[in-house]
Short mmCIF file of C-alpha atoms in Angstrom, two decimals:
data_model
loop_
_atom_site.label_atom_id
_atom_site.label_comp_id
_atom_site.label_asym_id
_atom_site.label_seq_id
_atom_site.Cartn_x
_atom_site.Cartn_y
_atom_site.Cartn_z
CA MET A 8 36.84 136.13 111.78
CA ALA A 9 36.82 132.35 111.64
CA ALA A 10 40.08 131.99 111.24
CA GLY A 11 40.46 134.11 113.84
CA ASN A 12 38.22 131.88 116.02
CA GLY A 13 39.81 129.09 114.99
CA GLY A 14 43.50 130.24 115.92
CA ILE A 15 41.60 131.73 119.46
CA GLY A 16 39.05 128.92 120.11
CA GLY A 17 39.31 125.65 121.13
CA ASP A 18 41.61 124.30 118.18
CA GLY A 19 44.22 127.17 117.62
CA ARG A 20 44.36 127.52 121.44
CA ASP A 21 44.41 123.50 122.87
CA ALA A 22 47.59 122.97 119.73
CA ALA A 23 49.17 126.15 121.31
CA VAL A 24 49.59 125.02 124.48
CA PRO A 25 51.00 121.81 124.46
CA ALA A 26 53.47 122.48 122.35
CA THR A 27 54.43 125.50 125.00
CA GLY A 28 54.55 123.28 127.46
CA ALA A 29 56.90 119.90 125.99
CA ARG A 30 59.33 123.48 125.07
CA VAL A 31 59.60 123.98 128.81
CA THR A 32 59.43 120.25 129.76
CA ARG A 33 62.36 119.50 127.21
CA ARG A 34 63.99 122.57 129.20
CA ARG A 35 63.91 121.74 132.21
CA VAL A 36 65.05 118.35 131.29
CA ARG A 37 67.76 119.45 129.72
CA THR A 38 68.88 121.68 132.62
CA ARG A 39 68.27 118.80 135.06
CA ALA A 40 70.39 116.67 133.17
CA ARG A 41 73.35 119.01 133.11
CA LEU A 42 73.14 120.10 136.80
CA LEU A 43 73.72 116.40 137.31
CA ASP A 44 75.97 115.30 134.58
CA ALA A 45 78.14 119.05 136.43
CA ALA A 46 77.70 117.83 139.86
CA PHE A 47 78.71 114.32 139.11
CA THR A 48 81.77 115.55 137.96
CA VAL A 49 82.40 118.07 140.94
CA PHE A 50 81.68 114.89 143.39
CA ALA A 51 84.27 113.03 141.88
CA ALA A 52 86.97 115.62 142.43
CA LYS A 53 86.39 116.79 145.46
CA GLY A 54 83.96 115.32 147.63
CA PHE A 55 80.63 115.46 148.76
CA GLY A 56 81.00 117.12 152.21
CA ARG A 57 83.28 119.71 150.27
CA VAL A 58 81.07 121.01 147.39
CA SER A 59 78.66 123.92 147.14
CA ILE A 60 75.83 124.87 145.21
CA GLU A 61 77.25 127.36 143.59
CA GLU A 62 80.06 125.03 142.47
CA VAL A 63 77.72 123.18 141.09
CA CYS A 64 76.04 125.61 139.31
CA GLU A 65 79.37 127.07 137.88
CA ALA A 66 80.21 123.64 136.21
CA ALA A 67 76.31 123.39 134.64
CA GLY A 68 76.67 127.05 133.45
CA TYR A 69 73.47 127.76 135.01
CA THR A 70 72.41 130.12 138.30
CA ARG A 71 71.28 129.02 141.94
CA GLY A 72 67.79 130.25 140.66
CA ALA A 73 68.13 127.05 137.58
CA PHE A 74 69.55 124.86 141.03
CA TYR A 75 66.85 125.20 142.81
CA SER A 76 63.76 125.12 140.19
CA ASN A 77 65.04 121.10 140.15
CA PHE A 78 66.57 120.07 143.19
CA ASP A 79 65.63 121.73 147.02
CA SER A 80 69.28 121.16 148.38
CA LEU A 81 72.66 119.05 147.28
CA ASP A 82 71.18 116.06 149.12
CA GLU A 83 67.87 115.68 146.94
CA LEU A 84 70.79 116.36 143.90
CA PHE A 85 72.78 113.35 145.45
CA PHE A 86 70.08 111.29 145.80
CA ALA A 87 69.24 111.73 142.65
CA LEU A 88 72.53 110.97 140.71
CA TYR A 89 72.70 108.45 142.62
CA ARG A 90 69.53 107.00 141.64
CA GLU A 91 70.19 107.54 138.08
CA ARG A 92 73.63 105.49 138.18
CA ALA A 93 71.86 103.19 140.76
CA ASP A 94 69.41 102.48 137.94
CA LEU A 95 71.46 102.23 135.13
CA ILE A 96 73.69 98.82 136.80
CA SER A 97 70.17 97.02 137.61
CA GLY A 98 69.28 97.71 134.50
CA GLN A 99 72.62 96.07 132.79
CA VAL A 100 72.45 93.45 135.13
CA ALA A 101 69.06 92.66 134.60
CA ASP A 102 69.38 92.73 130.83
CA ALA A 103 72.61 90.80 131.14
CA LEU A 104 70.48 88.02 132.45
CA ALA A 105 68.03 88.27 130.45
CA LEU A 106 69.49 87.00 127.29
CA ASP A 107 69.28 83.11 127.81
CA GLY A 108 65.52 82.75 127.94
CA PRO A 109 63.84 80.54 130.50
CA ASP A 110 67.18 79.16 130.93
CA LEU A 111 70.31 80.54 132.51
CA ASP A 112 73.74 80.05 131.06
CA VAL A 113 75.14 80.54 134.60
CA PRO A 114 79.30 81.43 132.94
CA ALA A 115 78.00 82.92 129.93
CA ALA A 116 75.93 85.89 132.04
CA VAL A 117 78.60 86.39 134.18
CA ASP A 118 81.00 87.04 131.52
CA ARG A 119 77.91 89.42 130.21
CA VAL A 120 77.51 91.25 133.33
CA THR A 121 81.08 91.48 133.70
CA GLU A 122 81.23 93.23 130.62
CA VAL A 123 78.59 95.74 130.90
CA LEU A 124 78.91 96.90 134.54
CA LEU A 125 79.66 100.16 135.26
CA PHE A 126 83.18 100.04 136.57
CA ASP A 127 83.78 103.94 136.42
CA PRO A 128 86.45 104.91 138.97
CA ASP A 129 84.66 108.24 139.47
CA TRP A 130 81.00 107.11 140.03
CA LEU A 131 83.32 104.55 142.32
CA LEU A 132 84.33 108.01 144.25
CA VAL A 133 80.60 109.34 144.50
CA LYS A 134 79.04 105.86 145.24
CA THR A 135 81.36 105.56 148.84
CA ASP A 136 80.74 109.15 149.19
CA PHE A 137 77.24 108.17 149.68
CA LEU A 138 77.94 105.20 151.60
CA VAL A 139 79.81 107.06 154.07
CA HIS A 140 77.16 109.59 154.35
CA ALA A 141 74.41 106.84 154.63
CA ALA A 142 76.39 105.11 157.38
CA ARG A 143 76.12 109.04 159.18
CA ASP A 144 72.23 109.65 158.47
CA ALA A 145 69.26 106.98 158.90
CA THR A 146 67.38 108.86 156.18
CA VAL A 147 70.23 108.82 153.59
CA ALA A 148 71.10 104.80 154.71
CA GLU A 149 67.29 104.23 153.93
CA VAL A 150 67.74 105.78 150.47
CA LEU A 151 70.60 103.47 149.75
CA LEU A 152 69.49 100.30 151.36
CA GLU A 153 66.15 100.63 149.22
CA HIS A 154 68.17 101.12 145.73
CA ARG A 155 70.66 98.19 147.16
CA ALA A 156 67.32 95.83 147.57
CA GLY A 157 65.88 96.89 144.27
CA LEU A 158 69.41 95.31 142.70
CA ARG A 159 69.17 92.33 144.58
CA ARG A 160 65.91 91.38 143.96
CA ALA A 161 67.01 91.93 139.59
CA VAL A 162 69.25 89.39 140.54
CA ALA A 163 67.24 86.95 142.85
CA ASP A 164 63.95 86.91 140.25
CA ARG A 165 66.57 85.77 137.57
CA LEU A 166 68.07 82.95 139.13
CA GLU A 167 64.63 82.11 140.66
CA ARG A 168 63.18 81.93 137.46
CA ALA A 169 65.96 79.94 135.66
CA ALA A 170 65.74 77.70 138.57
CA ALA A 171 62.16 76.35 137.23
CA HIS A 172 64.27 75.10 133.98
CA ALA A 173 67.59 74.46 135.01
CA GLY A 174 68.00 73.92 138.69
CA ALA A 175 68.66 76.48 141.76
CA PRO A 176 72.61 77.39 142.22
CA ALA A 177 73.40 75.14 145.47
CA VAL A 178 75.48 77.87 146.87
CA LEU A 179 73.95 79.97 149.86
CA GLY A 180 70.88 78.34 149.43
CA ASP A 181 68.54 79.63 147.77
CA ALA A 182 68.43 82.76 145.18
CA GLU A 183 67.76 85.63 147.52
CA GLN A 184 70.77 84.97 149.18
CA ALA A 185 72.60 83.72 146.22
CA ALA A 186 71.76 87.71 145.38
CA HIS A 187 73.27 88.95 148.43
CA ALA A 188 76.75 87.10 147.82
CA VAL A 189 76.54 89.01 144.35
CA VAL A 190 76.13 92.05 145.23
CA ALA A 191 78.46 92.01 147.75
CA ALA A 192 81.17 90.71 145.65
CA TYR A 193 80.42 93.69 143.19
CA ASP A 194 81.12 96.04 146.60
CA GLY A 195 84.63 94.03 147.24
CA VAL A 196 85.87 94.49 143.56
CA THR A 197 85.19 98.17 143.32
CA THR A 198 86.22 98.57 146.55
CA GLN A 199 89.81 97.44 145.20
CA LEU A 200 89.19 99.33 142.03
CA LEU A 201 89.11 102.18 143.94
CA LEU A 202 92.26 102.23 145.06
CA ASP A 203 94.29 100.80 142.09
CA LYS A 204 92.45 101.94 138.89
CA ASP A 205 92.54 98.34 137.50
CA VAL A 206 89.69 98.30 135.76
CA GLU A 207 90.53 95.12 133.15
CA HIS A 208 91.75 93.12 136.50
CA ALA A 209 88.83 93.64 138.65
CA ARG A 210 86.27 92.78 135.40
CA ALA A 211 88.30 89.86 135.50
CA TRP A 212 87.80 88.72 139.67
CA LEU A 213 84.84 89.80 139.31
CA ARG A 214 83.78 87.06 136.69
CA GLN A 215 85.80 84.60 138.58
CA LEU A 216 84.35 84.94 142.15
CA LEU A 217 80.65 85.11 140.62
CA THR A 218 81.38 82.04 138.42
CA ALA A 219 82.66 80.19 141.03
CA LEU A 220 79.72 81.78 143.11
CA LEU A 221 76.84 80.46 141.33
CA THR A 222 78.16 77.37 139.78
CA ASP A 223 79.69 75.83 143.22
CA GLY A 224 82.45 74.32 141.31
CA SER A 225 79.82 71.35 139.56
CA ALA A 226 80.83 69.61 137.47
CA ASP A 227 78.26 70.30 134.73
CA ASN A 228 78.70 74.28 134.79
CA ARG A 229 82.15 73.44 134.35
CA THR A 230 81.25 71.99 131.07
CA ALA A 231 79.40 74.43 130.02
CA HIS A 232 82.15 76.84 130.81
CA SER A 233 84.53 74.98 128.41
CA GLY A 234 82.20 74.46 125.55
CA GLY A 235 81.53 70.43 126.21
#
């Protein structure tokens, strides 16, 4: 009887409920991830405006019930997909810029950033769909602007911290303006990549643009870049 009470009472029951909850949570996480992966593939192939919930479910191997247990609409799924990839890019940039410690070797940092940045033509197609969608919907535009601002903040914060030790980049005045220019350069290079599909050329061109932008062609930075 004591053993039975132990299984029904506080200790036994409390141990069982979290385990069940954990299993449900893990299953939900997997379902959501599979839906996002499937949506990415379908959106890239057909375009956001031409995709149905049924197509996403079929690609993921789930029912509409599984979809609606995770997302209220295709718009919500699209936002989640964009946030996932945008956060990945922000993290890549922040990590690459953090490796120099308090100082910032701009040419070396640019090399690292361009090596890790996500240059996936399928993602660029999805991102472009999101941009076009946002241009026609103020609510969507607000989401896009928020995440672009986050990416700029990651770059600007790193440049500002480096400025205390090595001086700010001369171009465009301050770190916030320089961060705007960095994101604009990435946008321009990736737009070209959508058309020519030449990833290596895109990386090389972005590296050249960012190095010129952030060093302003100064003799000190050219020397640092050449190893002198």
